[in-house]
Coordinates of C-alpha atoms in Angstrom, one line a residue:
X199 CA -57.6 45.9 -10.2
X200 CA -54.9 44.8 -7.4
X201 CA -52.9 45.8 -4.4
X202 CA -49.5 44.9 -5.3
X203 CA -46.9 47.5 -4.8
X204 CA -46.9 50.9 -6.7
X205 CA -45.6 51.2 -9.7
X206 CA -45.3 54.7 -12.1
X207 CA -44.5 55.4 -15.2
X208 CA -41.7 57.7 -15.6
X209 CA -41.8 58.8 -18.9
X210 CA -44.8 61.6 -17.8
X211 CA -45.3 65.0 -16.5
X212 CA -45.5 64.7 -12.6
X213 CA -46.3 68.3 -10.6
X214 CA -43.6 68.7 -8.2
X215 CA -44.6 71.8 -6.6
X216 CA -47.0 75.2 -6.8
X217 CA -44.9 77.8 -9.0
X218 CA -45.4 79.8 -5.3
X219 CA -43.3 77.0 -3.7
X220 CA -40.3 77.2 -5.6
X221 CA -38.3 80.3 -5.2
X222 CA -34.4 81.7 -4.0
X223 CA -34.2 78.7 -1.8
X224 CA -33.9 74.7 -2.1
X225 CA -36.9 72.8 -1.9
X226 CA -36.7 69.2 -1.7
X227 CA -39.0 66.8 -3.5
X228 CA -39.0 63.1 -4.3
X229 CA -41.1 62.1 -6.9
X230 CA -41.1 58.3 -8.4
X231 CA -38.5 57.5 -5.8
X232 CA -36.2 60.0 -7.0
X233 CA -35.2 62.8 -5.1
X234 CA -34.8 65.9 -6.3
X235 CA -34.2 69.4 -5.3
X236 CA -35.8 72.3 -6.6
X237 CA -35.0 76.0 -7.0
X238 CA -35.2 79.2 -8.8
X239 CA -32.7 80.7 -11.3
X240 CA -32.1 84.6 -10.7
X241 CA -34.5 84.5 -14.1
X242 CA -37.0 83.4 -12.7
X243 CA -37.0 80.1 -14.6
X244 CA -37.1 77.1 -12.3
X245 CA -34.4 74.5 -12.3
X246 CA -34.2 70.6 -10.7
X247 CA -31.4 68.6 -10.1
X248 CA -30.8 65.2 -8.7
X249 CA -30.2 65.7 -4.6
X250 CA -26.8 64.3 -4.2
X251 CA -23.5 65.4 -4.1
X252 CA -21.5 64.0 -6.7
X253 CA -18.9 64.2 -4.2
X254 CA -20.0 62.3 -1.1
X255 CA -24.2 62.4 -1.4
X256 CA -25.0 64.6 0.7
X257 CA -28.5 66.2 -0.1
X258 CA -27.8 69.0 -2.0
X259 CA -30.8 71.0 -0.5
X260 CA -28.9 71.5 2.7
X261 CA -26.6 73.5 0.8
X262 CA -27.6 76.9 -0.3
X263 CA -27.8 79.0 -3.3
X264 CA -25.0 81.2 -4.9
X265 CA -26.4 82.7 -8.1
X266 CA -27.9 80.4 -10.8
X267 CA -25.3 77.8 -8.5
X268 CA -26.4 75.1 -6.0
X269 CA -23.1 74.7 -3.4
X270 CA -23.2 71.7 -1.7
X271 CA -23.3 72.3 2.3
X272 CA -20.5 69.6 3.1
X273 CA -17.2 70.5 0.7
X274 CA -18.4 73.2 -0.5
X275 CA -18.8 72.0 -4.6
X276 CA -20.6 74.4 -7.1
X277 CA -23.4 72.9 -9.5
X278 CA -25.1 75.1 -12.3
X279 CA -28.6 74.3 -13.3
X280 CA -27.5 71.7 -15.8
X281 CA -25.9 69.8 -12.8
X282 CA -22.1 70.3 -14.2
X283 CA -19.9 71.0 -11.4
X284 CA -17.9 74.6 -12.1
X285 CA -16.2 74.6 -8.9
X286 CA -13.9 72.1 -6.2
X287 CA -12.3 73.2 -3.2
X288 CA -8.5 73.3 -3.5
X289 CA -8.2 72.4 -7.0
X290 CA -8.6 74.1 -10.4
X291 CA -8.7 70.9 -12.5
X292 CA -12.1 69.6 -12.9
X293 CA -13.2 65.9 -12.5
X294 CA -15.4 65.3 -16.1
X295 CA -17.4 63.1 -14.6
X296 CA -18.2 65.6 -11.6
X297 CA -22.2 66.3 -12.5
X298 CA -25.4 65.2 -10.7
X299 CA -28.7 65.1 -13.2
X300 CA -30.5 67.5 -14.4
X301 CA -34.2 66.8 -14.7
X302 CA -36.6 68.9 -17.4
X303 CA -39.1 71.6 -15.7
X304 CA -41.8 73.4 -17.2
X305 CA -44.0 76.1 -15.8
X306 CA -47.7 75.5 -16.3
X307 CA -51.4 76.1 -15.1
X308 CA -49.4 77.4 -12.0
X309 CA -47.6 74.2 -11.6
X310 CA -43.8 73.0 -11.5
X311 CA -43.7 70.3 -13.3
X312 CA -40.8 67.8 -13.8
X313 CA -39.7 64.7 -16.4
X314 CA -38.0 61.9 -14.1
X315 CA -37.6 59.5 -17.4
X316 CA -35.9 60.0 -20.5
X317 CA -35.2 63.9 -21.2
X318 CA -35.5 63.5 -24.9
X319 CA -39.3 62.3 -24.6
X320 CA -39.9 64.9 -22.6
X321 CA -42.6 66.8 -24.8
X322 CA -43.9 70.1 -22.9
X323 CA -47.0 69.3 -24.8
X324 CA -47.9 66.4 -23.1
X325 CA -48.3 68.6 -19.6
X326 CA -52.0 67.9 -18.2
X327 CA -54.1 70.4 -19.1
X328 CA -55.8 72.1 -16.0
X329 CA -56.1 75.6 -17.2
X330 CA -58.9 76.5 -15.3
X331 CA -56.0 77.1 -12.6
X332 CA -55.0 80.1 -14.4
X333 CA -57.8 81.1 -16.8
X334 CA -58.6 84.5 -15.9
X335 CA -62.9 83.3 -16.5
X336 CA -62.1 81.0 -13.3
X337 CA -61.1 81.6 -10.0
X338 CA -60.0 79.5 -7.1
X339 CA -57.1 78.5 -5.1
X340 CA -55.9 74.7 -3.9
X341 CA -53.0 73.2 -1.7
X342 CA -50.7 70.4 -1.6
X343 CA -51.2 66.7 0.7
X344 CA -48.8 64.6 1.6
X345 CA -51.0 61.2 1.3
X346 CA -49.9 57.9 3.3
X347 CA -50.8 55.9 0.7
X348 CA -50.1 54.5 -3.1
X349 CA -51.1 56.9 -5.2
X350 CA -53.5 55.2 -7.4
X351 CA -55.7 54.3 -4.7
X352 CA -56.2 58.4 -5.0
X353 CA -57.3 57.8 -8.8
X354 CA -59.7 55.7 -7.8
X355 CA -61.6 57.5 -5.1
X356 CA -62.0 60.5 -8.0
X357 CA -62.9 57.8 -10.6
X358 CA -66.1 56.5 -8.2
X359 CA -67.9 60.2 -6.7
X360 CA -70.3 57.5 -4.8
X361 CA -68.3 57.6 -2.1
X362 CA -69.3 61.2 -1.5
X363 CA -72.6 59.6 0.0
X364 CA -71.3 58.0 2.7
X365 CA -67.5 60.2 3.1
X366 CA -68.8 63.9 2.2
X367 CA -72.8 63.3 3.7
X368 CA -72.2 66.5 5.6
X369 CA -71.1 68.4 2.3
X370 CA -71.3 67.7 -1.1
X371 CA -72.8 64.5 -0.9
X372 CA -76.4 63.0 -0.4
X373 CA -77.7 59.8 -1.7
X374 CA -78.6 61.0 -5.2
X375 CA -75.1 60.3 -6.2
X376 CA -74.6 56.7 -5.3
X377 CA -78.2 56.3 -7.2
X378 CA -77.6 57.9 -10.4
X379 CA -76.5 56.0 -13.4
X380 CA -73.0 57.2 -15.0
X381 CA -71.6 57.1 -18.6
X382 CA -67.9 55.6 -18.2
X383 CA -65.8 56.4 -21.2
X384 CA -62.1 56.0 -22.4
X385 CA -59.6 56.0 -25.1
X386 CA -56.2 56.2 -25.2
X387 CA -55.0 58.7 -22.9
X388 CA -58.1 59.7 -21.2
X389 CA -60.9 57.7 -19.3
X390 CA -64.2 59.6 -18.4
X391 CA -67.4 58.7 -15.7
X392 CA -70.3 61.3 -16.8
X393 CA -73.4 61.4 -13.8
X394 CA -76.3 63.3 -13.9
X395 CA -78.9 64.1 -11.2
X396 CA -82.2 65.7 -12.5
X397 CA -84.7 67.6 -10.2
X398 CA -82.8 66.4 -6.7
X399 CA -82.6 68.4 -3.1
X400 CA -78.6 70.2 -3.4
X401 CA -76.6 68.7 -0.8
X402 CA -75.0 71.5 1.6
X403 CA -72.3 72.3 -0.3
X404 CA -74.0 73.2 -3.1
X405 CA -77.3 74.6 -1.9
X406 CA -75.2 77.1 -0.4
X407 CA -73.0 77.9 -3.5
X408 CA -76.3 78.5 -5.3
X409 CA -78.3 80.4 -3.0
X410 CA -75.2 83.0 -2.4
X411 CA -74.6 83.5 -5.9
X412 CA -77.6 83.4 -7.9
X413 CA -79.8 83.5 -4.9
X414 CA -82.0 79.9 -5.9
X415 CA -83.5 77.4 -3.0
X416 CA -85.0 74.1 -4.7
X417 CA -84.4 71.8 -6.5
X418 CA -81.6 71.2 -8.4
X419 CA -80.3 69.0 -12.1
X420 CA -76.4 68.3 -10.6
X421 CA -73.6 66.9 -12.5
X422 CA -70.2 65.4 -12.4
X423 CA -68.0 64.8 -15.3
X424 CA -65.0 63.3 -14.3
X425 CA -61.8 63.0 -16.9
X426 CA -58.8 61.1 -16.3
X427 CA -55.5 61.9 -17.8
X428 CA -53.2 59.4 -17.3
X429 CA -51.0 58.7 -15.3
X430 CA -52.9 60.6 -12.9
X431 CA -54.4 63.5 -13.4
X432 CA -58.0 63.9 -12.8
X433 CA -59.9 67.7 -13.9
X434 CA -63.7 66.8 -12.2
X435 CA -66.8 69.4 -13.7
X436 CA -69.2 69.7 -11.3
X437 CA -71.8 72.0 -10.4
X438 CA -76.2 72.4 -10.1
X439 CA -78.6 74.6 -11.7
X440 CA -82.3 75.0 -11.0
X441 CA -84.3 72.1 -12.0
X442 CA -85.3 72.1 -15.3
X443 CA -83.9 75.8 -16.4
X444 CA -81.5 73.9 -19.6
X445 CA -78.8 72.6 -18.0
X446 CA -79.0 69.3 -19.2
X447 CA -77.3 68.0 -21.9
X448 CA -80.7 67.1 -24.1
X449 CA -82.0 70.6 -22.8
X450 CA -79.2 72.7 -24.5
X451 CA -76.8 72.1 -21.9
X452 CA -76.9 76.1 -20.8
X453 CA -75.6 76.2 -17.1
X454 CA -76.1 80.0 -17.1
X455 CA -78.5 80.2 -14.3
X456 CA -76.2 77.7 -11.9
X457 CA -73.4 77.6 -10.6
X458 CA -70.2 75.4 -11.8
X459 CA -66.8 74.6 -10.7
X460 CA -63.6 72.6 -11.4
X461 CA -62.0 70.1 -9.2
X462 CA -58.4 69.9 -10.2
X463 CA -56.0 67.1 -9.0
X464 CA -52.6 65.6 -9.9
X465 CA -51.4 63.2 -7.7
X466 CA -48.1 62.6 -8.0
X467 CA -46.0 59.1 -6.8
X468 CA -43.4 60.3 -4.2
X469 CA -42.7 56.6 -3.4
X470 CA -44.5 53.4 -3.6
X471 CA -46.3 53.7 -0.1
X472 CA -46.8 58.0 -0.2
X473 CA -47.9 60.7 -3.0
X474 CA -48.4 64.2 -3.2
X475 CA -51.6 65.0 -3.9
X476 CA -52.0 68.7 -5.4
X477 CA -55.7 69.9 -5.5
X478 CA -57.4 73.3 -6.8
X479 CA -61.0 74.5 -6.7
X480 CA -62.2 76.8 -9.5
X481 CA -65.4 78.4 -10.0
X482 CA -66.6 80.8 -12.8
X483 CA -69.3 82.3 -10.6
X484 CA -68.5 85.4 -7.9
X485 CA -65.3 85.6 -9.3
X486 CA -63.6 89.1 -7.7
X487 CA -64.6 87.6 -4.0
X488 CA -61.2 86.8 -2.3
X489 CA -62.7 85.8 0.9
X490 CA -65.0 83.4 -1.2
X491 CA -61.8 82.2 -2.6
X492 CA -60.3 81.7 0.8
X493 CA -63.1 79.8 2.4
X494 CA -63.6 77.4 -0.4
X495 CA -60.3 76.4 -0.5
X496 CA -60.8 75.5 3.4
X497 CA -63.4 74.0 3.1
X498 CA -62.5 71.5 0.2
X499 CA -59.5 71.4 2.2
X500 CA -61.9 69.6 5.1
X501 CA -63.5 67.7 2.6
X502 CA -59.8 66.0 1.4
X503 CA -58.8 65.7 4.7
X504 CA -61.9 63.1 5.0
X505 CA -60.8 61.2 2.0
X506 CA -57.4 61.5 3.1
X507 CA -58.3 59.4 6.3
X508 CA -60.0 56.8 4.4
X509 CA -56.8 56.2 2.0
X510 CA -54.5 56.2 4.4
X511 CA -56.9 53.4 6.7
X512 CA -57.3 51.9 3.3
X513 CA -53.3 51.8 2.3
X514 CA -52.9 50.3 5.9
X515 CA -55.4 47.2 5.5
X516 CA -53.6 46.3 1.9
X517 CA -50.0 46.4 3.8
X518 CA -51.3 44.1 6.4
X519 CA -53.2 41.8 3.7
X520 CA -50.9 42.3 0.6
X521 CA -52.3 39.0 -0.9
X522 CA -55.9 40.2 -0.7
X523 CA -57.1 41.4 -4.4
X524 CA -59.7 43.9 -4.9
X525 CA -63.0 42.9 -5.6
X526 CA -64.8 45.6 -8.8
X527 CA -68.5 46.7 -8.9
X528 CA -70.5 48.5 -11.8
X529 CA -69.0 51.5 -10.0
X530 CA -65.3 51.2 -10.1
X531 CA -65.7 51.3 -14.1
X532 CA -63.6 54.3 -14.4
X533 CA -61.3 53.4 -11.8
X534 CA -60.4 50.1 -14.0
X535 CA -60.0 52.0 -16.8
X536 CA -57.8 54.5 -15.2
X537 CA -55.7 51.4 -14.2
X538 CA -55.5 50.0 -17.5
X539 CA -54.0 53.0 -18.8
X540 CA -51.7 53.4 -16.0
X541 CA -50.6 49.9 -16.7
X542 CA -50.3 50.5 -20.3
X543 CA -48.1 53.1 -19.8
X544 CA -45.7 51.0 -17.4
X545 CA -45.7 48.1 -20.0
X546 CA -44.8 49.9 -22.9
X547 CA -41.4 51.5 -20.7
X548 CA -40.5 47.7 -19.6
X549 CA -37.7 46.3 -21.4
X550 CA -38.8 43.5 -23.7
X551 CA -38.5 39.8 -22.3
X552 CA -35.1 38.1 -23.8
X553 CA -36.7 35.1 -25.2
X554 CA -39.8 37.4 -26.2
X555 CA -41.9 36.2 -29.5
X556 CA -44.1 39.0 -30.8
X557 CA -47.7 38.7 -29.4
X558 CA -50.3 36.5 -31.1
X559 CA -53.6 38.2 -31.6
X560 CA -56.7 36.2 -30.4
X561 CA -55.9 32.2 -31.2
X562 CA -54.6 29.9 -28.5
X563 CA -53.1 32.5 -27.0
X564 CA -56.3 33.9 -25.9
X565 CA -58.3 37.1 -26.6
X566 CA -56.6 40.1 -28.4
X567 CA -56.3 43.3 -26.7
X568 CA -58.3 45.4 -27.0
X569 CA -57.3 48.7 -29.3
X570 CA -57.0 51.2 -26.9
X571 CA -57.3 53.9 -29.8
X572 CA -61.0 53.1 -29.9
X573 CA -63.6 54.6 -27.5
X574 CA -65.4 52.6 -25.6
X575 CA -68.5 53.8 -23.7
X576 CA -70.2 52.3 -21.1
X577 CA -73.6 53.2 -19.9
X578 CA -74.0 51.6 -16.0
X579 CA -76.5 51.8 -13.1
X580 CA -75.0 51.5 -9.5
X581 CA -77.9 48.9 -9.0
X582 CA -77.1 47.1 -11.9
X583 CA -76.1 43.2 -11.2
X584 CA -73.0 43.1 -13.9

């Protein structure tokens, strides 16, 4: 793992907004160190275009709307959605080359999301899946932070829940996390940390989730499944159920009698310093309580804004000590995988080295690589010397 500047794939989903967000107006985004400008279409489909006047750059979102049309706020030129320009003052022949780019949107799991690399890869397929957000089994709520920091220092506070002993003491953390062993996993897209706590005191958080809803005090079997889609989304399971009532997974894994929510977060690059970090809660338990909704989402929204300090102290230190490199414990497992496949991704969009001979496998060169298309699993104990 190191601190050198951010870098991002582009070829990748990135969220750019909350569907709510983007509506008859112009909302301006950068994401990847592109900026963009978002609206809706009198279809309701959502559109993004580059955020410069072909013309003379001005940002296009200090224009306004005129239709499906952007009109720049300067001289007055008309874009449609696909960033041609239909319209100059005071002249009816067109310049052909008059067009700002168009990026590819898709609507899902109550998310804008937009392509900044090459439109023809642009696979809706490939759009993280966090439909908890929408399934009508779940319900919950989340909001948008603008981080000061790169964003795959976010990745790895999700990757490593220990922190939650020593950030989140007051709410969903207690030492029982930073004790408990973890299964890291990964493969080619995905990297994993599994951690269970058996027959341990509920922190806050979750003594109160349990109690309200199923009416349980004692002891609880916790867990955490963490999945990382990269480039950077993370979807974390967590919940507790009474000790010893079948949660586990050797038990029959029924979490009937607990309580269980998702964490959902995409961070998105907006440069290399700054991201915007979307987050959601959702819970299958109590699920037509709206105020329950409300005062979740609040107070997760708390809980963020104490990691949110720490990243941002964190991005500050590596700016003033940008040769220091990161030093990796048992714990930061699925962080370094997350990274890998970050990296991966990155690589493969790098133009190939002139002079470039095709790799050696193992030999003088050094070890192979390893085949990412295999799963590796990793069985660790936070107190284990590795």
């Amino acid at each position: 793992m190191n601190t050198e500047k951010a870098h991002f794939p582009l070829n990748a989903w990135y969220a750019a907004a909350y569907d709510v967000e983007v509506g008859r107006s112009l909302l301006a985004r950068t994401i990847c160190n592109q900026k963009l400008v978002l609206y809706r279409q009198t279809t309701g489909v959502a559109a993004a275009l580059e955020d410069a006047c072909w013309h003379r750059l001005l940002p296009l979102s200090m224009g306004r709307l005129d239709g499906d049309d952007v009109v720049c706020g300067y001289h007055g030129l008309v874009y449609n959605a696909e960033g041609r320009c239909t319209r100059m003052p005071s002249q009816e022949t067109l310049n052909p080359s008059a067009c700002v780019r168009s990026y590819p949107v898709v609507e899902k799991h109550r998310f804008v999301w937009v392509w900044p690399g090459d439109p023809a890869l642009a696979d809706p397929a490939l759009v993280p899946d966090l439909h908890w957000n929408h399934d009508p089994e779940w319900a919950g709520d989340g909001k948008m932070i603008r981080v000061q920091c790169d964003y795959r220092l976010v990745v790895d506070n999700l990757m490593d829940l220990t922190h939650e002993t020593f950030v989140h003491g007051s709410s969903i953390g207690n030492s029982a996390v930073a004790e408990a062993p973890f299964v890291a996993t990964h493969g080619e897209r995905f990297a994993t940390v599994t951690r269970w706590m058996e027959n341990i005191e509920a922190p806050p958080f979750w003594a109160g989730q349990i109690h309200d809803a199923r009416g349980y005090q004692g002891p609880v079997d916790r867990w955490q499944v963490v999945r990382f889609e990269a480039p950077c989304t993370v979807a974390i399971d967590v919940g507790v159920a009474p000790a010893g009532s079948g949660a586990l997974p050797q038990d029959g894994g029924d979490r009937s009698q607990g309580v269980n929510g998702y964490v959902l977060n995409t961070i998105t690059p907006e440069t290399d310093g700054t991201c915007l970090y979307f987050w959601a809660f959702a819970r299958n338990y109590s699920l037509g309580e709206q105020r329950l909704t409300h005062q979740l989402r609040e107070g997760v929204a708390h809980i963020f804004r104490e990691d949110e300090l720490v990243l941002e102290a964190q991005q500050k230190a590596i700016d003033e000590h940008p040769d220091h490199k990161f030093y990796n414990l048992n714990i930061d497992a699925g962080a370094m995988w997350a990274r890998r496949l970050i990296d991966r991704m990155v690589k493969k969009e790098a133009p190939p080295p002139r002079s470039a001979r095709p790799p050696q496998r193992g030999g003088a060169s050094g070890p192979a690589e390893p085949d990412p298309r295999r799963l590796a699993v990793v069985t660790l104990h936070p107190r284990q010397v590795g």
